[in-house]
XYZ file of C-alpha atoms in Angstrom:
386
model
C 236.248 81.166 56.607
C 233.989 81.470 59.624
C 230.976 82.077 57.327
C 231.783 79.014 55.186
C 232.088 76.798 58.277
C 228.722 78.036 59.497
C 227.143 77.296 56.098
C 228.634 73.795 55.991
C 227.497 73.014 59.505
C 223.965 74.177 58.755
C 223.792 72.112 55.556
C 225.093 68.924 57.164
C 222.718 69.272 60.057
C 219.767 69.781 57.714
C 220.755 66.680 55.758
C 221.102 64.627 58.902
C 217.675 65.752 60.040
C 216.187 64.810 56.655
C 217.904 61.444 56.658
C 216.744 60.835 60.168
C 213.173 61.706 59.272
C 212.883 59.611 56.099
C 215.355 56.889 56.910
C 213.757 55.907 60.132
C 210.293 55.539 58.576
C 209.434 51.983 57.360
C 208.577 51.401 53.654
C 204.866 50.891 52.983
C 204.041 47.192 53.212
C 201.517 45.441 50.903
C 198.190 44.379 52.374
C 197.668 41.536 49.893
C 199.897 38.846 48.495
C 200.884 39.379 44.881
C 198.572 36.514 43.916
C 195.585 38.087 45.669
C 196.421 41.418 44.101
C 196.616 39.852 40.651
C 193.287 38.107 41.157
C 191.519 41.255 42.333
C 193.275 43.497 39.826
C 194.930 45.725 42.407
C 197.834 47.216 40.471
C 199.060 49.282 43.439
C 199.332 46.208 45.660
C 201.232 44.434 42.896
C 203.659 47.357 42.788
C 204.136 47.246 46.568
C 204.792 43.505 46.522
C 207.444 43.794 43.849
C 209.013 46.814 45.582
C 209.218 44.674 48.706
C 211.213 42.088 46.792
C 208.543 39.645 45.631
C 209.435 37.844 42.382
C 206.697 38.616 39.795
C 207.365 35.253 38.105
C 207.040 33.113 41.231
C 204.165 30.616 40.761
C 201.639 29.801 43.467
C 201.018 26.280 44.791
C 198.901 25.554 41.698
C 201.731 26.485 39.380
C 200.160 29.758 38.243
C 202.167 32.957 38.058
C 200.646 36.302 39.033
C 200.430 37.189 35.331
C 198.496 34.006 34.577
C 196.118 34.792 37.446
C 195.566 38.353 36.280
C 194.973 37.247 32.687
C 192.485 34.521 33.557
C 190.547 36.958 35.756
C 190.296 39.687 33.108
C 192.409 42.169 35.102
C 194.029 44.237 32.380
C 195.509 46.865 34.726
C 197.129 44.148 36.802
C 198.484 42.539 33.634
C 199.970 45.871 32.591
C 201.567 46.507 35.983
C 203.089 43.031 36.141
C 204.568 43.408 32.676
C 205.903 46.849 33.543
C 207.569 45.344 36.605
C 209.297 42.525 34.750
C 206.851 39.616 34.580
C 207.742 37.173 31.792
C 204.927 37.369 29.261
C 204.997 33.795 27.931
C 205.807 31.978 31.163
C 203.249 29.178 31.395
C 201.616 27.273 34.217
C 202.290 23.654 35.166
C 200.808 22.368 31.892
C 202.368 25.047 29.766
C 199.378 27.323 29.323
C 200.644 30.881 28.999
C 198.812 33.993 30.184
C 197.546 34.322 26.599
C 196.116 30.794 26.690
C 194.316 31.693 29.915
C 192.932 34.969 28.613
C 191.493 33.276 25.529
C 190.304 30.202 27.407
C 188.373 32.373 29.845
C 186.837 34.512 27.098
C 188.755 37.701 27.800
C 189.543 38.926 24.269
C 190.617 42.423 25.329
C 193.211 41.081 27.731
C 194.317 38.670 25.013
C 194.727 41.542 22.555
C 196.665 43.525 25.131
C 199.023 40.637 25.829
C 199.643 40.192 22.114
C 200.274 43.917 21.723
C 202.878 43.600 24.485
C 204.612 40.755 22.668
C 202.875 37.529 23.708
C 203.645 34.700 21.286
C 200.490 33.541 19.498
C 202.195 30.280 18.469
C 203.505 29.049 21.830
C 202.167 25.553 22.427
C 201.340 24.098 25.822
C 202.332 20.548 26.763
C 199.659 19.266 24.391
C 201.033 21.515 21.634
C 197.834 23.552 21.676
C 198.588 27.144 20.748
C 196.605 30.228 21.749
C 195.578 30.434 18.097
C 194.085 26.935 18.255
C 192.005 28.123 21.205
C 190.814 31.333 19.574
C 189.649 29.388 16.529
C 187.994 26.655 18.604
C 186.012 29.267 20.540
C 185.064 31.054 17.321
C 186.374 34.469 18.379
C 186.514 35.898 14.865
C 187.937 39.364 15.587
C 190.662 37.916 17.772
C 191.485 35.285 15.143
C 191.922 38.002 12.538
C 194.103 40.016 14.911
C 196.254 36.981 15.643
C 196.644 36.272 11.938
C 197.973 39.802 11.534
C 200.476 38.995 14.275
C 201.790 35.885 12.546
C 199.592 33.045 13.803
C 200.509 29.692 12.224
C 197.410 28.475 10.347
C 198.817 24.949 10.042
C 200.058 24.419 13.607
C 199.297 20.898 14.868
C 198.614 19.843 18.425
C 199.331 16.363 19.813
C 196.155 15.028 18.209
C 197.244 16.508 14.877
C 194.392 19.004 15.055
C 195.000 22.154 13.061
C 193.158 25.443 13.500
C 191.177 24.573 10.355
C 190.104 21.197 11.722
C 188.883 22.983 14.853
C 186.995 25.545 12.786
C 185.298 22.696 10.940
C 184.428 20.720 14.075
C 181.153 20.373 15.963
C 178.766 23.024 14.647
C 181.481 24.467 12.453
C 182.573 28.052 11.898
C 182.258 28.475 8.125
C 183.468 32.074 7.979
C 186.491 31.270 10.126
C 187.242 28.258 7.944
C 187.097 30.445 4.841
C 189.440 32.950 6.464
C 191.938 30.249 7.417
C 191.871 28.679 3.963
C 192.432 32.098 2.408
C 195.497 32.423 4.655
C 196.925 29.103 3.485
C 195.395 26.483 5.773
C 195.920 22.943 4.456
C 192.564 21.508 3.359
C 194.071 18.015 3.243
C 195.535 17.895 6.748
C 194.922 14.579 8.516
C 194.224 13.809 12.146
C 195.904 11.224 14.368
C 193.830 8.407 12.911
C 194.296 9.486 9.331
C 190.914 11.136 8.974
C 190.770 13.926 6.424
C 188.843 17.129 6.974
C 186.430 16.128 4.211
C 185.852 12.767 5.939
C 185.201 14.509 9.233
C 182.736 17.110 7.989
C 180.681 14.483 6.170
C 180.631 12.173 9.179
C 179.361 15.085 11.278
C 176.737 16.024 8.708
C 178.293 19.450 8.114
C 177.462 19.476 4.422
C 178.055 23.195 3.921
C 181.600 22.771 5.208
C 182.135 19.702 3.038
C 181.102 21.753 0.028
C 183.489 24.501 1.104
C 186.407 22.064 1.293
C 185.586 20.592 -2.105
C 185.440 24.060 -3.643
C 188.771 24.978 -2.027
C 190.762 22.058 -3.377
C 190.430 19.247 -0.840
C 191.460 15.846 -2.234
C 188.135 14.424 -3.409
C 189.424 10.863 -3.701
C 191.288 10.540 -0.386
C 189.923 7.818 1.895
C 191.731 8.920 5.021
C 190.857 6.696 7.963
C 187.523 5.804 6.417
C 187.219 2.712 4.262
C 185.068 4.829 1.980
C 186.266 7.538 -0.382
C 184.244 10.778 -0.307
C 181.912 9.798 -3.169
C 180.861 6.648 -1.280
C 180.457 8.525 1.996
C 178.262 11.151 0.368
C 176.176 8.573 -1.491
C 175.569 6.433 1.600
C 174.372 9.480 3.498
C 172.198 10.785 0.686
C 174.115 14.053 0.338
C 172.989 14.868 -3.193
C 174.628 18.308 -3.263
C 177.971 16.856 -2.231
C 177.712 14.062 -4.794
C 177.052 16.680 -7.462
C 179.988 18.813 -6.310
C 182.286 15.785 -6.373
C 181.091 14.796 -9.822
C 181.691 18.325 -11.071
C 185.308 17.920 -9.895
C 185.646 14.632 -11.851
C 185.716 12.325 -8.860
C 186.799 8.723 -9.454
C 183.581 6.826 -10.204
C 185.379 3.478 -10.123
C 186.145 3.907 -6.436
C 184.709 1.180 -4.208
C 183.883 0.771 -0.545
C 185.249 -1.980 1.698
C 182.594 -4.393 0.424
C 183.597 -3.742 -3.163
C 180.561 -1.699 -4.186
C 180.676 1.426 -6.318
C 178.708 4.556 -5.550
C 176.105 3.457 -8.111
C 175.552 0.174 -6.256
C 175.121 2.139 -3.039
C 172.737 4.694 -4.539
C 170.618 1.866 -5.958
C 170.591 0.058 -2.616
C 169.548 3.151 -0.656
C 166.933 4.001 -3.271
C 168.228 7.476 -4.074
C 166.953 8.033 -7.608
C 168.389 11.586 -7.890
C 171.874 10.317 -7.016
C 171.503 7.351 -9.382
C 170.589 9.777 -12.162
C 173.559 12.015 -11.348
C 175.998 9.111 -11.308
C 174.745 7.689 -14.587
C 174.829 11.115 -16.235
C 178.517 11.388 -15.337
C 179.422 7.973 -16.693
C 179.098 5.470 -13.861
C 179.496 1.890 -15.082
C 175.987 0.440 -15.321
C 177.330 -3.107 -15.192
C 180.113 -2.706 -12.621
C 180.692 -5.747 -10.416
C 180.420 -5.139 -6.699
C 179.873 -7.200 -3.565
C 179.540 -10.903 -4.569
C 179.834 -9.697 -8.172
C 176.419 -8.061 -7.994
C 175.740 -5.514 -10.709
C 173.608 -2.452 -9.926
C 170.686 -4.340 -11.478
C 171.232 -7.273 -9.105
C 171.191 -4.731 -6.274
C 167.970 -3.171 -7.550
C 166.374 -6.625 -7.766
C 167.447 -7.560 -4.241
C 166.180 -4.287 -2.763
C 162.921 -4.004 -4.715
C 163.897 -0.812 -6.536
C 161.615 -1.062 -9.563
C 161.854 2.573 -10.677
C 165.638 2.542 -10.463
C 165.799 -0.861 -12.167
C 163.751 0.517 -15.039
C 166.111 3.482 -15.356
C 169.320 1.464 -15.405
C 167.833 -1.052 -17.842
C 167.030 1.862 -20.148
C 170.684 2.909 -19.861
C 172.001 -0.482 -20.928
C 172.114 -2.683 -17.840
C 172.775 -6.359 -18.608
C 169.532 -8.188 -17.848
C 171.300 -11.528 -17.552
C 174.506 -10.591 -15.719
C 175.782 -13.295 -13.348
C 176.915 -12.945 -9.762
C 179.155 -15.275 -7.721
C 176.306 -17.816 -7.499
C 175.737 -17.560 -11.236
C 172.394 -15.955 -10.510
C 170.841 -13.307 -12.717
C 168.925 -10.265 -11.442
C 165.744 -12.262 -12.123
C 166.882 -15.071 -9.824
C 167.486 -12.481 -7.094
C 164.140 -10.748 -7.542
C 162.324 -14.105 -7.476
C 164.246 -15.221 -4.406
C 163.011 -12.122 -2.537
C 159.560 -12.354 -4.152
C 159.742 -8.757 -5.354
C 156.801 -9.107 -7.707
C 157.021 -5.711 -9.411
C 160.714 -6.157 -10.231
C 160.117 -9.730 -11.453
C 157.379 -8.403 -13.692
C 159.655 -5.640 -15.023
C 162.565 -7.978 -15.757
C 160.328 -10.435 -17.578
C 158.784 -7.613 -19.623
C 162.235 -6.325 -20.573
C 163.379 -9.708 -21.866
C 165.322 -11.298 -19.024
C 166.094 -15.002 -19.563
C 163.303 -16.715 -17.638
C 164.997 -20.120 -17.889
C 168.539 -19.127 -16.887
C 170.159 -21.602 -14.485
C 172.216 -20.659 -11.431
C 175.187 -22.669 -10.160
C 172.991 -25.376 -8.634
C 171.134 -25.660 -11.924
C 167.927 -24.018 -10.752
C 165.807 -21.735 -12.911
C 163.970 -18.698 -11.502
C 160.734 -20.721 -11.459
C 162.330 -23.541 -9.496
C 163.636 -21.027 -6.962
C 160.189 -19.459 -6.681
C 158.522 -22.815 -6.074
C 161.182 -23.903 -3.576
C 160.622 -20.699 -1.618
C 156.810 -20.812 -1.913
C 156.884 -17.440 -3.636
C 153.618 -17.930 -5.470
C 153.359 -14.413 -6.905
C 156.693 -14.717 -8.681
C 155.945 -18.306 -9.706
C 152.643 -17.265 -11.288
C 154.342 -14.487 -13.294
C 157.022 -16.877 -14.539
C 154.505 -19.581 -15.478
C 152.440 -17.019 -17.337
C 155.574 -16.028 -19.271
C 156.214 -19.684 -20.194
C 159.056 -20.451 -17.807
C 160.195 -24.011 -17.189
């Protein structure tokens, strides 16, 4: 019994000494705030802060959590330590940007990958409904985009402006390979923006013809006007995009479609003087005598715009030499009015009615004389006009 008491006394005393030694010493205090530690990437200081009772999810006066700060400063070790110590991975800042948004927005793809591997949501939208995936696509980070697709990124997510990842891939300079990847993953080629603009509208307006061709080949609606008054065939014709016109024609685009003025694509091609597009349109069945603005036919338009070569082509394809517009004028009246001598000469040689009367009863010769267009008047007199 005496030996046991001695043993117990010795043990208790040793314990008291140990407790006294360790218990009286103060815990190690952090030298930096958790925000400073996150910014500098000091994982040990982060650990000390949290051990001292600091909340890892407490935002600073700018609304940024330590995890947001670490992510935007490319501090992967700090990100890891914060997550290990309970930081909420998708907790955003004051505008809803998560740590993943910040990593991508500051061009830190490795931190972004790490966050995703730890469970960050690639589809969490900020207050503008912009997801991290939107951002990765907009910045053209191809490897990260592919990684995010593997992790379930929504290819058709829309932000407040109705922008989808595909619309961002097609914007500005355009990321053709990214666009192809997104389309292959099910991106909607007919998605519309806030103002009703289609992706095909947008790429043509921006002059991104290679992306327009991509959309056409991938099933975009080739007849949709969107916010534009012009359907795609009119937009392409007005801009002289021969390759796009051909691609649209190969997809059986509606050739009867008209712009806001009432002109068909053939009228427009004649007006702009694009012989290759005129030839393409005629070869696919455009109406040679379609009525457009003020009931002008393509031949009226050629006469008004001094397009002799095009006029000769459409006459050879059956254009009505004596078609009437809203003023009851023929193409010859219009050519004379503008004193386009070569077109007047062509129309006369092809058999246009040189004595046709417009709504005021005037013949082409009378119009020529009234306008002092002597060249046209001489040609008409020589042909026997009254």
